[in-house]
XYZ file of C-alpha atoms in Angstrom:
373
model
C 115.033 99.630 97.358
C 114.730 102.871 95.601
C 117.963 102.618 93.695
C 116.106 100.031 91.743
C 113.075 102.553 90.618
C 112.695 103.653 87.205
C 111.256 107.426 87.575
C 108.468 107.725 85.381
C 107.914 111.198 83.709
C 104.262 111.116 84.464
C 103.527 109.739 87.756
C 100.262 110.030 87.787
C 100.325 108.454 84.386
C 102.212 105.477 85.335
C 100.372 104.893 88.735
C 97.127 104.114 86.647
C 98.998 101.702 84.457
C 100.701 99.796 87.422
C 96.674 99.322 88.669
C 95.142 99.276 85.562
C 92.573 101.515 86.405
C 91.501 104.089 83.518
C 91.203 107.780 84.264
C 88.422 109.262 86.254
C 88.906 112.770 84.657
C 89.946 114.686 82.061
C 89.360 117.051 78.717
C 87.433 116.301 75.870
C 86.621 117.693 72.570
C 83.238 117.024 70.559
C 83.263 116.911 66.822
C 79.655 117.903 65.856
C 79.875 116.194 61.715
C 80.990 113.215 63.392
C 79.200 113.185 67.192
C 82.585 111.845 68.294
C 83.622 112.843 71.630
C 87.509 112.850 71.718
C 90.036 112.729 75.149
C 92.629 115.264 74.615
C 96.378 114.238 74.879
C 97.864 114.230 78.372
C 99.136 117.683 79.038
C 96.639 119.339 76.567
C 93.106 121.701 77.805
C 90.752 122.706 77.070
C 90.938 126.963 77.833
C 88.737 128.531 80.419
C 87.868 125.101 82.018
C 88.643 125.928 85.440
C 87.367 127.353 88.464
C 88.477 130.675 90.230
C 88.351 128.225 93.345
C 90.264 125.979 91.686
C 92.838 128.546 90.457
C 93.333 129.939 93.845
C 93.617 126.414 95.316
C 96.299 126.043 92.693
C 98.040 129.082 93.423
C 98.314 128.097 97.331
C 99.467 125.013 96.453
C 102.231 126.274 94.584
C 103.323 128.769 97.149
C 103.257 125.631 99.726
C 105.823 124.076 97.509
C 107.957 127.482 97.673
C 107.719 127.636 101.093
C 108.905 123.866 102.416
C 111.685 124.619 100.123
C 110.749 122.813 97.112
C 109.617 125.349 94.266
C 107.210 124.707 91.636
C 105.210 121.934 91.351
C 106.736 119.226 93.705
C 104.540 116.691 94.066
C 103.707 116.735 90.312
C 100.132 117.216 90.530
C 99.654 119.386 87.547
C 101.075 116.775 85.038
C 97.779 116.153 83.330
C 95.649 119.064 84.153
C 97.122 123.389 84.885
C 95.052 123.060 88.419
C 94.575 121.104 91.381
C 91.571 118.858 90.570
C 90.057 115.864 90.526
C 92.675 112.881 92.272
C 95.444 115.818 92.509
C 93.068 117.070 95.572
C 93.250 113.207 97.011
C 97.166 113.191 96.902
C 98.112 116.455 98.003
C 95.370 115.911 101.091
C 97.147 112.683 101.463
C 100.761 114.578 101.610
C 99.452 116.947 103.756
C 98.182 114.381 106.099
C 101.411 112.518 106.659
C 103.931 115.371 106.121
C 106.567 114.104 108.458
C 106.401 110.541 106.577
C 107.129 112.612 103.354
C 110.083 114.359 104.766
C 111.776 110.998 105.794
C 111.414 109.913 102.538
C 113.315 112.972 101.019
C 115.800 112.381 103.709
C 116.268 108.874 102.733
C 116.378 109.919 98.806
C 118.532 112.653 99.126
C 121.588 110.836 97.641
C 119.432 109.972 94.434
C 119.508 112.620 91.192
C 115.796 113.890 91.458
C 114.340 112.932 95.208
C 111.146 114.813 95.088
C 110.434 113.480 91.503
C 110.645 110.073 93.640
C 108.616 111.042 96.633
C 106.093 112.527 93.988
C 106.215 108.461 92.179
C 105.281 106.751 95.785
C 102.624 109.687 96.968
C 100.724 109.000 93.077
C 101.248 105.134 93.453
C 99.564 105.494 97.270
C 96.848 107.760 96.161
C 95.999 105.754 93.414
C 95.984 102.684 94.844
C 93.410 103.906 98.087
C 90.920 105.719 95.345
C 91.217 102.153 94.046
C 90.307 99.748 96.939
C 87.560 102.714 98.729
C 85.453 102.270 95.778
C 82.088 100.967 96.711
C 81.958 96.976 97.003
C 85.485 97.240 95.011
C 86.790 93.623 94.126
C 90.749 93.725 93.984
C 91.346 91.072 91.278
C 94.353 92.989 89.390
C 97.694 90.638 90.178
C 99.633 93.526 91.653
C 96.727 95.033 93.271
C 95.615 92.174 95.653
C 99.277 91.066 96.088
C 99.610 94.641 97.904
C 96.704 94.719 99.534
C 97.491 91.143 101.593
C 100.587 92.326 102.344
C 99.346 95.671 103.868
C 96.748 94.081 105.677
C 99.973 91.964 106.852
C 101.261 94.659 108.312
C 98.825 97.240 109.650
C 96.362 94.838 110.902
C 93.020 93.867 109.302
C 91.075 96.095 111.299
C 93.323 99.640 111.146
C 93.454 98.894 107.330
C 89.695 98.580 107.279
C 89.245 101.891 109.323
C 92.175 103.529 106.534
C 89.711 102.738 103.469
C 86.623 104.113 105.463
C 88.692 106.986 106.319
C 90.085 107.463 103.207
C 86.361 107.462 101.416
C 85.885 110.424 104.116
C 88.962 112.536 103.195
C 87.825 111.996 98.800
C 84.464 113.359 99.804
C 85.826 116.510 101.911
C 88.324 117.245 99.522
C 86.120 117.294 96.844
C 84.170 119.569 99.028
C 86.976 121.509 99.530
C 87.480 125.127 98.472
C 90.881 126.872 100.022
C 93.970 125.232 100.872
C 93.455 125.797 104.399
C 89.907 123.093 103.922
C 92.258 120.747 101.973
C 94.614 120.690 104.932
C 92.097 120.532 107.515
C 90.703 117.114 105.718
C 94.281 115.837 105.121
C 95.211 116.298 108.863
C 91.983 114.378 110.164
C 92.854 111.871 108.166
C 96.895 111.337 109.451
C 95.079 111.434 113.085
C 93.402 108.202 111.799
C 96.277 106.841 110.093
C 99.293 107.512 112.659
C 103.311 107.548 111.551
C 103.364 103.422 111.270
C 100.391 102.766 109.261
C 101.622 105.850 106.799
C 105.287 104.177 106.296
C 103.815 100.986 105.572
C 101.866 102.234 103.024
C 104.897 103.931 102.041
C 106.792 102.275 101.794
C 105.096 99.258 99.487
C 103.964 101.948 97.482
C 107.375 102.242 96.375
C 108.140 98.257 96.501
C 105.217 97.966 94.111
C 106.214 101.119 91.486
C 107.427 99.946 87.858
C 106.844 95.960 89.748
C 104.562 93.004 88.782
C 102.492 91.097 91.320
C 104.990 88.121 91.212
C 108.250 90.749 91.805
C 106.311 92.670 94.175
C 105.603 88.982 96.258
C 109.463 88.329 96.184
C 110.490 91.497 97.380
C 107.413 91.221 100.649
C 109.841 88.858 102.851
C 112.857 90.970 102.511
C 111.220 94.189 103.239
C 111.586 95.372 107.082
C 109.586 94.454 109.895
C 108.387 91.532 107.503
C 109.129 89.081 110.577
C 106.042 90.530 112.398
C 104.091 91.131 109.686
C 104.305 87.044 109.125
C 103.255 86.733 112.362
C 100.403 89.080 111.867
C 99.159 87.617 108.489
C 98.818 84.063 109.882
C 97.174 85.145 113.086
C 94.656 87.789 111.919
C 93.522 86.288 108.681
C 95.090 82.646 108.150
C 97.699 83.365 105.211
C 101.424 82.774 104.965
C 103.223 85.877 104.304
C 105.805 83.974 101.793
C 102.581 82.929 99.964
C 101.205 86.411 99.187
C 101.828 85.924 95.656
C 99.137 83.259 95.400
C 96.494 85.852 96.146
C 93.917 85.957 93.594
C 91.304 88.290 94.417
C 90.644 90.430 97.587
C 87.226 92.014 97.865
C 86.508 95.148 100.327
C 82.769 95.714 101.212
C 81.112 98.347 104.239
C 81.271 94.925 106.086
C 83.964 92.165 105.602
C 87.410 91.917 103.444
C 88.046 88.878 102.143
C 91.189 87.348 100.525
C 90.852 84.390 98.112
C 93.841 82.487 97.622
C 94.814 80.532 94.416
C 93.387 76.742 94.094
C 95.765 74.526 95.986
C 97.041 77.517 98.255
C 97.607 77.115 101.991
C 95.421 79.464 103.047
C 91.650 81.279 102.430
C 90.299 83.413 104.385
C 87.635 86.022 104.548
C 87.852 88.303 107.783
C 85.167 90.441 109.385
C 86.079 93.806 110.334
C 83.196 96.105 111.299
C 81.672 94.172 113.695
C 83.777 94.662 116.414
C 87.011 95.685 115.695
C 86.666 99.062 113.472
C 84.814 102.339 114.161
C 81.596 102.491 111.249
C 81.871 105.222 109.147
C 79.627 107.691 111.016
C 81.760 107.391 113.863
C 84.570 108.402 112.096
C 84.288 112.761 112.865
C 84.108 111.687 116.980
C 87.521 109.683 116.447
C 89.014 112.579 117.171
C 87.570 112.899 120.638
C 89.783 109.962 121.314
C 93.718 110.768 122.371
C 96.652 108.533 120.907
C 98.000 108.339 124.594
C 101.146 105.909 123.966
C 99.677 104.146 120.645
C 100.977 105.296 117.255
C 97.148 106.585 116.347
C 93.913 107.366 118.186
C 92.254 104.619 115.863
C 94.744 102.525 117.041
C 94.302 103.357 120.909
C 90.600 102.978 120.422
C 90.996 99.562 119.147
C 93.497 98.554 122.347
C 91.235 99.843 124.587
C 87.950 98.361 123.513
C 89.990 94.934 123.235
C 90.515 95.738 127.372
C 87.531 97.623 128.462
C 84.804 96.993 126.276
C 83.051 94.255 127.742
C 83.171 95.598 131.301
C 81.232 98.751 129.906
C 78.930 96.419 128.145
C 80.173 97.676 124.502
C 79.583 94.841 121.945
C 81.382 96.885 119.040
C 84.610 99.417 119.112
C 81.878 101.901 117.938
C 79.558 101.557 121.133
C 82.117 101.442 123.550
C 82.894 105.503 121.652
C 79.753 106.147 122.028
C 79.142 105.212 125.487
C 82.448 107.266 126.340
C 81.538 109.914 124.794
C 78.311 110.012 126.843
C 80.138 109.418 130.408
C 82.260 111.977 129.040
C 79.455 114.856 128.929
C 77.710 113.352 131.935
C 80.716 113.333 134.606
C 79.101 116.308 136.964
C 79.725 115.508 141.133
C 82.249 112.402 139.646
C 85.353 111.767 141.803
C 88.681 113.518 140.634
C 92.521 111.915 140.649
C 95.265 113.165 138.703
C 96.625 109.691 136.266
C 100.248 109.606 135.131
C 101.222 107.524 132.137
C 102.460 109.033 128.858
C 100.058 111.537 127.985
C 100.764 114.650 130.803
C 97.696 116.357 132.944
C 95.367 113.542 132.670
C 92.335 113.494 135.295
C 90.372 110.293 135.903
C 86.711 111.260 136.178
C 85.123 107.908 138.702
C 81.185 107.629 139.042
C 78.183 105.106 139.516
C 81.332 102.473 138.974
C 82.942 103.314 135.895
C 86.248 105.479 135.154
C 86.878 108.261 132.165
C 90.368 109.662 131.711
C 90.496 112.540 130.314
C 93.588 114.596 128.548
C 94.312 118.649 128.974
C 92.274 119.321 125.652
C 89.415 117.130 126.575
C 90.105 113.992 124.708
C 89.342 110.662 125.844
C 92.394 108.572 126.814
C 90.711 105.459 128.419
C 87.158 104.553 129.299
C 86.301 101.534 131.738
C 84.793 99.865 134.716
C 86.180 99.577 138.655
């Protein structure tokens, strides 16, 4: 699939025009004859503009580069401004979050001229496209837009993908917020915790089916793409649309509440799908999601999800976020509880048993599974 890229020169650049979605940043000059307020030319500052914080940030970033062996600026984040600002921040916390994702891509481009120019093409196209769909209330009515957004929500589930954009609006807040590399990782890393290695190669990898594509060429490529057997599967039984009909996707609209995909007039398919209610953490949940382990699922979001679908109704938990919260509390509140050592894929787990309900919990204090006996 990525033999058939075109590189472009400015990722970032060519990201916005796949979206059509203007700038959110940049330099300007004002003429005071005229009052006219002018955007410089992509590449061109204005001098003394930036931060020492953002400078040093820079700087760290740089030496990052140099030291996983890929000097300079590898990810192409300083294309359009000479430090790490505005949605440069959101993509390098996003390449920091998934690191291991990024280094099977490089593996899988190595036979192609420039491979880190084309890891650099899918990270912008990603980080573009999740600034895009986290803004508040956002409407997805671009063609190639909503054509990838059904077809992620195809594959990850309507619920993980939901959890992603809250997660995501999470990681643009503490990046902004961030001041040293080491803050920019620590927000990046919270967030791949949330994500886990599947989610992050889905995303992946139709970032890179949808670079230098339209929304119908992006909806012929969906059914040849892999595991696009079980994301058929998925699509029809989470929210009601034919994955070979993705293309027909008009509009999909994320709120704090629902997503909702409107097909074309005539379509098979319309469907408009809950998600907080009971099947994603809410937002201020988010931080104790990592009180919760993975255990044998590909994320603790995930895990969370699998177990509330099991347990939850048994610990009288009407939502994924109060069955947390209620194991969170049994958690602190396990004093005289009965002891057994569990095996299963997570090593040194203890279940904690009292007043008829069951906590295991891993080495470093996570929460593996919650329930009743």
């Amino acid at each position: 699939m990525a033999r058939d890229v075109r590189l472009p020169a400015r990722p970032q650049e060519a990201a916005r025009r796949l979206f059509e979605v203007e700038a959110r940043s940049g330099s300007y000059t004002y003429e005071p004859p005229s009052r006219r307020i002018t955007p410089l030319e992509p590449g061109e500052h204005l001098e003394g503009q930036s931060t020492m914080a953002e400078v040093e940030l820079t700087r760290d970033y740089l030496r990052w580069c140099e030291r996983t062996g890929r000097p300079g600026d590898c990810l192409r984040l300083l294309t359009e401004s000479p430090t790490l600002n505005g949605d440069g921040r959101f993509a390098l916390a996003l390449a920091l979050a998934k690191g291991a994702v990024l280094d099977e891509m490089l593996e899988a481009f190595k036979d192609m001229a420039d491979p880190h120019a084309m890891v650099a093409a899918v990270l912008w196209t990603w980080t573009t496209y999740m600034v895009l769909v986290s803004l508040p209330d956002v409407t997805v009515s671009k063609g190639l837009a909503a054509v990838m957004t059904a077809t992620i929500i195809s594959y990850v589930g309507v619920e993980t993908f939901w959890g992603l954009v809250v997660g995501f609006k999470r990681l643009m807040d503490e990046a902004d917020r961030a001041t040293t590399f080491n803050g920019l990782r620590a927000a990046g890393e919270r967030y791949g915790k949330l994500m886990g290695r599947n989610a992050a190669r889905a995303f992946a990898m139709l970032a890179m089916a949808a670079m230098g594509n339209t929304a119908p060429g992006l909806a012929a490529k969906v059914p040849k793409l892999p595991g696009s057997m079980q994301a058929a599967v998925q699509a029809e039984t989470q929210v009601g649309i034919r994955l070979a009909a993705v293309g027909e996707v008009e509009t999909v609209a994320v709120s704090a509440e629902t997503v909702t995909i409107a097909l074309a007039p005539g379509a098979v398919a319309m469907t408009s799908s809950r998600t907080s209610g009971d099947g994603a953490p809410k937002k201020d949940d988010l931080p104790e999601l990592e009180r919760w382990h993975e255990g044998s699922y590909d994320s603790p979001l995930d895990s969370l999800q699998k177990h509330f679908a099991k347990h939850g109704a048994e610990v009288g938990a009407k939502d994924v976020s109060q069955y947390l919260r209620k194991a969170r509390g049994f958690a602190q509140n396990i004093k005289g509880a009965q002891k057994f050592p569990i095996e299963g894929a997570t090593e040194g787990v203890i279940r904690y048993v009292k007043s008829g309900k069951y906590i295991d919990l891993a080495p470093d204090g996570r929460i593996v599974s919650f329930g009743a006996r």
